[in-house]
mmCIF file of C-alpha atoms in Angstrom:
data_model
loop_
_atom_site.group_PDB
_atom_site.id
_atom_site.type_symbol
_atom_site.label_atom_id
_atom_site.label_comp_id
_atom_site.label_asym_id
_atom_site.label_seq_id
_atom_site.Cartn_x
_atom_site.Cartn_y
_atom_site.Cartn_z
ATOM 1 C CA MET E 1 -39.229 -31.065 -1.542
ATOM 2 C CA PRO E 2 -37.879 -27.831 0.582
ATOM 3 C CA THR E 3 -37.222 -24.439 -1.275
ATOM 4 C CA ILE E 4 -33.946 -22.459 -0.773
ATOM 5 C CA ALA E 5 -35.836 -19.831 1.643
ATOM 6 C CA ASN E 6 -36.347 -22.972 3.724
ATOM 7 C CA ILE E 7 -33.457 -24.308 3.716
ATOM 8 C CA HIS E 8 -32.173 -20.814 5.051
ATOM 9 C CA ALA E 9 -34.621 -21.124 7.504
ATOM 10 C CA ARG E 10 -33.394 -24.020 9.357
ATOM 11 C CA LEU E 11 -30.224 -23.126 8.930
ATOM 12 C CA ASP E 12 -30.757 -19.827 11.003
ATOM 13 C CA GLU E 13 -32.721 -21.765 13.379
ATOM 14 C CA PHE E 14 -29.856 -24.164 14.102
ATOM 15 C CA THR E 15 -27.096 -21.440 14.307
ATOM 16 C CA GLY E 16 -29.968 -19.788 17.164
ATOM 17 C CA LEU E 17 -29.836 -22.955 18.762
ATOM 18 C CA CYS E 18 -26.016 -23.539 18.512
ATOM 19 C CA ASN E 19 -26.397 -20.023 20.418
ATOM 20 C CA ASP E 20 -28.182 -20.879 22.997
ATOM 21 C CA VAL E 21 -26.506 -23.874 24.000
ATOM 22 C CA ARG E 22 -23.093 -22.417 24.469
ATOM 23 C CA ALA E 23 -24.788 -19.634 26.227
ATOM 24 C CA CYS E 24 -25.917 -22.258 29.028
ATOM 25 C CA THR E 25 -24.368 -22.670 32.373
ATOM 26 C CA ALA E 26 -27.506 -24.203 34.053
ATOM 27 C CA CYS E 27 -25.298 -27.088 35.317
ATOM 28 C CA ASP E 28 -22.840 -27.546 38.196
ATOM 29 C CA GLY E 29 -20.151 -30.692 37.671
ATOM 30 C CA VAL E 30 -19.709 -30.320 34.309
ATOM 31 C CA ALA E 31 -17.210 -29.394 31.668
ATOM 32 C CA TYR E 32 -18.954 -26.506 29.730
ATOM 33 C CA THR E 33 -18.036 -28.328 26.257
ATOM 34 C CA HIS E 34 -21.753 -26.944 24.981
ATOM 35 C CA LEU E 35 -21.242 -29.774 21.647
ATOM 36 C CA LEU E 36 -23.493 -28.760 19.076
ATOM 37 C CA GLY E 37 -22.376 -27.589 15.798
ATOM 38 C CA PRO E 38 -22.283 -28.161 12.194
ATOM 39 C CA ALA E 39 -19.584 -30.590 13.209
ATOM 40 C CA ASN E 40 -22.320 -32.999 14.629
ATOM 41 C CA GLY E 41 -23.275 -33.264 10.901
ATOM 42 C CA ALA E 42 -25.960 -32.337 8.340
ATOM 43 C CA LEU E 43 -29.270 -30.958 9.066
ATOM 44 C CA ASP E 44 -30.300 -33.628 6.178
ATOM 45 C CA ALA E 45 -28.595 -36.619 7.617
ATOM 46 C CA ARG E 46 -30.013 -39.983 7.032
ATOM 47 C CA VAL E 47 -29.437 -41.051 10.703
ATOM 48 C CA LEU E 48 -29.944 -39.043 13.697
ATOM 49 C CA PHE E 49 -27.756 -40.731 16.457
ATOM 50 C CA VAL E 50 -28.091 -39.900 20.304
ATOM 51 C CA ALA E 51 -25.850 -40.998 22.703
ATOM 52 C CA GLU E 52 -25.260 -40.253 26.356
ATOM 53 C CA ALA E 53 -22.638 -37.153 26.896
ATOM 54 C CA PRO E 54 -19.043 -35.839 25.768
ATOM 55 C CA GLY E 55 -16.390 -38.007 26.808
ATOM 56 C CA ARG E 56 -13.489 -35.639 28.364
ATOM 57 C CA ARG E 57 -10.776 -37.714 26.175
ATOM 58 C CA GLY E 58 -13.087 -37.702 22.769
ATOM 59 C CA ALA E 59 -15.372 -35.037 22.176
ATOM 60 C CA ALA E 60 -14.702 -32.776 24.835
ATOM 61 C CA ILE E 61 -11.405 -32.535 22.889
ATOM 62 C CA THR E 62 -12.409 -32.683 19.479
ATOM 63 C CA GLY E 63 -15.781 -31.140 19.383
ATOM 64 C CA VAL E 64 -17.457 -34.285 17.359
ATOM 65 C CA PRO E 65 -19.460 -36.688 19.046
ATOM 66 C CA LEU E 66 -17.905 -39.629 19.239
ATOM 67 C CA THR E 67 -14.553 -39.246 18.120
ATOM 68 C CA ARG E 68 -11.025 -39.844 19.559
ATOM 69 C CA ASP E 69 -11.674 -41.644 22.492
ATOM 70 C CA GLU E 70 -12.520 -45.977 22.640
ATOM 71 C CA SER E 71 -16.258 -44.920 22.617
ATOM 72 C CA GLY E 72 -15.462 -43.357 19.287
ATOM 73 C CA ARG E 73 -13.268 -45.817 17.640
ATOM 74 C CA ARG E 74 -16.104 -48.645 18.534
ATOM 75 C CA PHE E 75 -18.648 -46.205 17.003
ATOM 76 C CA ASP E 76 -16.695 -45.571 13.629
ATOM 77 C CA GLY E 77 -16.499 -49.532 13.864
ATOM 78 C CA PHE E 78 -20.286 -49.961 14.208
ATOM 79 C CA LEU E 79 -21.179 -47.300 11.791
ATOM 80 C CA ALA E 80 -19.167 -49.363 9.063
ATOM 81 C CA LEU E 81 -21.193 -52.666 9.785
ATOM 82 C CA ALA E 82 -24.226 -50.689 9.283
ATOM 83 C CA GLY E 83 -22.751 -49.281 5.715
ATOM 84 C CA LEU E 84 -23.014 -45.686 7.014
ATOM 85 C CA ARG E 85 -20.196 -42.497 6.350
ATOM 86 C CA ARG E 86 -19.796 -39.835 9.121
ATOM 87 C CA ASP E 87 -21.071 -37.399 5.981
ATOM 88 C CA GLU E 88 -24.722 -39.214 6.063
ATOM 89 C CA ILE E 89 -25.038 -38.944 9.737
ATOM 90 C CA PHE E 90 -25.908 -36.177 12.631
ATOM 91 C CA VAL E 91 -24.642 -36.969 15.951
ATOM 92 C CA THR E 92 -25.745 -35.513 19.432
ATOM 93 C CA ASN E 93 -26.130 -36.050 22.787
ATOM 94 C CA ALA E 94 -28.827 -36.151 25.402
ATOM 95 C CA VAL E 95 -26.281 -34.251 27.439
ATOM 96 C CA LEU E 96 -24.068 -31.487 25.811
ATOM 97 C CA CYS E 97 -21.578 -31.065 28.078
ATOM 98 C CA ASN E 98 -18.869 -33.111 29.852
ATOM 99 C CA PRO E 99 -20.065 -34.715 33.116
ATOM 100 C CA ILE E 100 -17.140 -35.133 35.160
ATOM 101 C CA THR E 101 -16.040 -35.931 38.976
ATOM 102 C CA THR E 102 -14.276 -33.759 41.465
ATOM 103 C CA THR E 103 -11.102 -35.367 40.065
ATOM 104 C CA ALA E 104 -12.127 -35.081 36.772
ATOM 105 C CA THR E 105 -12.704 -38.648 35.061
ATOM 106 C CA ASN E 106 -16.205 -38.935 33.199
ATOM 107 C CA ARG E 107 -19.307 -40.000 34.833
ATOM 108 C CA ARG E 108 -22.931 -40.464 34.144
ATOM 109 C CA PRO E 109 -24.958 -37.147 33.694
ATOM 110 C CA THR E 110 -27.721 -36.915 36.768
ATOM 111 C CA PRO E 111 -31.289 -36.816 35.848
ATOM 112 C CA ARG E 112 -31.319 -33.180 36.673
ATOM 113 C CA GLU E 113 -28.740 -32.464 33.953
ATOM 114 C CA ILE E 114 -30.163 -34.602 31.227
ATOM 115 C CA GLY E 115 -33.531 -33.023 32.013
ATOM 116 C CA ARG E 116 -32.043 -29.575 31.726
ATOM 117 C CA CYS E 117 -30.441 -30.681 28.206
ATOM 118 C CA ARG E 118 -33.631 -32.026 26.930
ATOM 119 C CA PRO E 119 -35.512 -28.649 25.270
ATOM 120 C CA PHE E 120 -31.765 -28.712 23.122
ATOM 121 C CA LEU E 121 -32.155 -32.388 22.019
ATOM 122 C CA ALA E 122 -35.984 -31.792 21.260
ATOM 123 C CA ARG E 123 -35.401 -28.728 19.335
ATOM 124 C CA THR E 124 -32.702 -30.517 17.004
ATOM 125 C CA LEU E 125 -34.727 -33.633 16.613
ATOM 126 C CA ASP E 126 -36.994 -30.680 15.216
ATOM 127 C CA LEU E 127 -34.272 -29.506 12.775
ATOM 128 C CA VAL E 128 -32.732 -32.726 11.918
ATOM 129 C CA ARG E 129 -35.797 -34.901 10.478
ATOM 130 C CA ALA E 130 -33.952 -38.097 9.864
ATOM 131 C CA PRO E 131 -36.122 -40.885 9.098
ATOM 132 C CA ILE E 132 -34.429 -42.834 11.376
ATOM 133 C CA VAL E 133 -33.371 -41.891 15.233
ATOM 134 C CA VAL E 134 -31.113 -44.248 16.865
ATOM 135 C CA ALA E 135 -31.029 -44.251 20.719
ATOM 136 C CA LEU E 136 -26.983 -45.188 21.756
ATOM 137 C CA GLY E 137 -27.654 -46.464 25.313
ATOM 138 C CA ARG E 138 -29.798 -45.817 28.337
ATOM 139 C CA VAL E 139 -29.913 -42.599 29.047
ATOM 140 C CA ALA E 140 -30.612 -41.514 25.177
ATOM 141 C CA LEU E 141 -33.146 -43.669 25.271
ATOM 142 C CA GLU E 142 -35.143 -42.507 28.401
ATOM 143 C CA SER E 143 -34.577 -38.909 27.256
ATOM 144 C CA LEU E 144 -36.187 -39.602 23.795
ATOM 145 C CA ARG E 145 -39.202 -41.371 25.577
ATOM 146 C CA ALA E 146 -39.457 -38.006 27.937
ATOM 147 C CA ILE E 147 -40.234 -35.913 24.838
ATOM 148 C CA ALA E 148 -42.243 -38.502 22.909
ATOM 149 C CA PRO E 149 -43.626 -41.735 24.534
ATOM 150 C CA HIS E 150 -41.939 -45.109 22.886
ATOM 151 C CA ASP E 151 -42.229 -48.651 24.311
ATOM 152 C CA ALA E 152 -38.669 -49.194 23.381
ATOM 153 C CA ASP E 153 -37.321 -51.443 26.414
ATOM 154 C CA LEU E 154 -33.121 -51.904 25.271
ATOM 155 C CA PRO E 155 -32.211 -55.114 26.473
ATOM 156 C CA ARG E 156 -35.541 -56.607 24.826
ATOM 157 C CA ASP E 157 -35.867 -54.780 21.459
ATOM 158 C CA ALA E 158 -31.837 -53.865 20.831
ATOM 159 C CA GLY E 159 -31.568 -53.169 17.039
ATOM 160 C CA LYS E 160 -35.082 -53.468 16.091
ATOM 161 C CA PRO E 161 -36.968 -51.012 14.600
ATOM 162 C CA MET E 162 -40.093 -49.313 15.797
ATOM 163 C CA VAL E 163 -42.218 -46.499 14.945
ATOM 164 C CA TRP E 164 -41.897 -43.528 17.122
ATOM 165 C CA ARG E 165 -44.057 -40.296 16.850
ATOM 166 C CA LEU E 166 -42.804 -37.416 17.044
ATOM 167 C CA GLY E 167 -45.701 -34.497 17.315
ATOM 168 C CA THR E 168 -47.054 -34.797 13.607
ATOM 169 C CA GLN E 169 -44.447 -37.163 12.355
ATOM 170 C CA ALA E 170 -43.572 -40.654 12.182
ATOM 171 C CA ARG E 171 -39.959 -41.800 12.853
ATOM 172 C CA THR E 172 -38.639 -45.220 13.020
ATOM 173 C CA LEU E 173 -37.037 -45.455 16.286
ATOM 174 C CA VAL E 174 -33.604 -47.858 16.621
ATOM 175 C CA ALA E 175 -32.372 -48.510 20.286
ATOM 176 C CA LEU E 176 -28.656 -49.973 20.442
ATOM 177 C CA TYR E 177 -25.950 -50.297 23.160
ATOM 178 C CA HIS E 178 -24.019 -47.485 23.767
ATOM 179 C CA PRO E 179 -20.368 -47.930 21.576
ATOM 180 C CA SER E 180 -18.815 -48.072 25.389
ATOM 181 C CA ARG E 181 -16.316 -50.911 25.953
ATOM 182 C CA GLN E 182 -18.645 -51.129 29.176
ATOM 183 C CA SER E 183 -21.462 -51.886 27.375
ATOM 184 C CA THR E 184 -19.699 -55.693 26.489
ATOM 185 C CA LEU E 185 -20.548 -56.047 30.033
ATOM 186 C CA HIS E 186 -24.176 -56.200 29.185
ATOM 187 C CA ARG E 187 -24.368 -57.073 25.867
ATOM 188 C CA SER E 188 -21.675 -59.459 23.908
ATOM 189 C CA GLN E 189 -19.771 -57.707 20.905
ATOM 190 C CA VAL E 190 -21.213 -60.204 18.888
ATOM 191 C CA ALA E 191 -24.611 -59.544 20.108
ATOM 192 C CA GLN E 192 -23.928 -56.210 19.217
ATOM 193 C CA GLU E 193 -22.060 -56.048 15.528
ATOM 194 C CA GLU E 194 -25.579 -57.942 14.857
ATOM 195 C CA ASP E 195 -27.885 -55.344 16.604
ATOM 196 C CA TRP E 196 -25.612 -52.771 13.913
ATOM 197 C CA ARG E 197 -25.856 -55.095 10.662
ATOM 198 C CA ALA E 198 -29.789 -54.930 11.530
ATOM 199 C CA LEU E 199 -29.555 -51.358 11.781
ATOM 200 C CA ALA E 200 -28.508 -51.883 7.975
ATOM 201 C CA ILE E 201 -31.355 -53.406 6.843
ATOM 202 C CA VAL E 202 -33.718 -51.183 8.075
ATOM 203 C CA ILE E 203 -31.610 -48.118 6.747
ATOM 204 C CA ASP E 204 -31.915 -50.038 3.004
ATOM 205 C CA ASN E 205 -35.617 -50.246 3.782
ATOM 206 C CA HIS E 206 -35.692 -46.303 3.730
ATOM 207 C CA SER E 207 -33.980 -45.896 1.055
#
């Protein structure tokens, strides 16, 4: 069981990480939302979710990942299928600022943007020691692979748990489709709902 001193040390480290994120202006072509802080969730979360990037109509406004926009509403619905509440999870992104086009619409983050943000994600994983890590979409899954190798393939392995070794720690990695509406072009709504019910079983097995 962690001591009070250890808990305070982790909180101090997280505060330092958040300060480093807020100080970062490395990427052109993004709206600097610097979306990492207490609103992402608790450091002792049961499940850590990694999505793609803040959306301009959602997290870029609220300061909370996967909220307000359609992806956020769908995420909340999926969470209910997995038997999870927001206060039990930590949600972050492969890229912590909002990638936008010249016309100020959302776009997919570039490999360079993902790479620049990856050290922040690695530090987050070190501080948020949830036994289950869920990658929401291909961008998140590949960013996690660059931090520590895994064999997950999104179309093949959606909803299936696998052991993921992160340094000296063994965690359970689950790949799921991003909760955007566009994801249903690649995996049906019904299939995605089954994936999230499968996640509920994984969580129960860790209880």
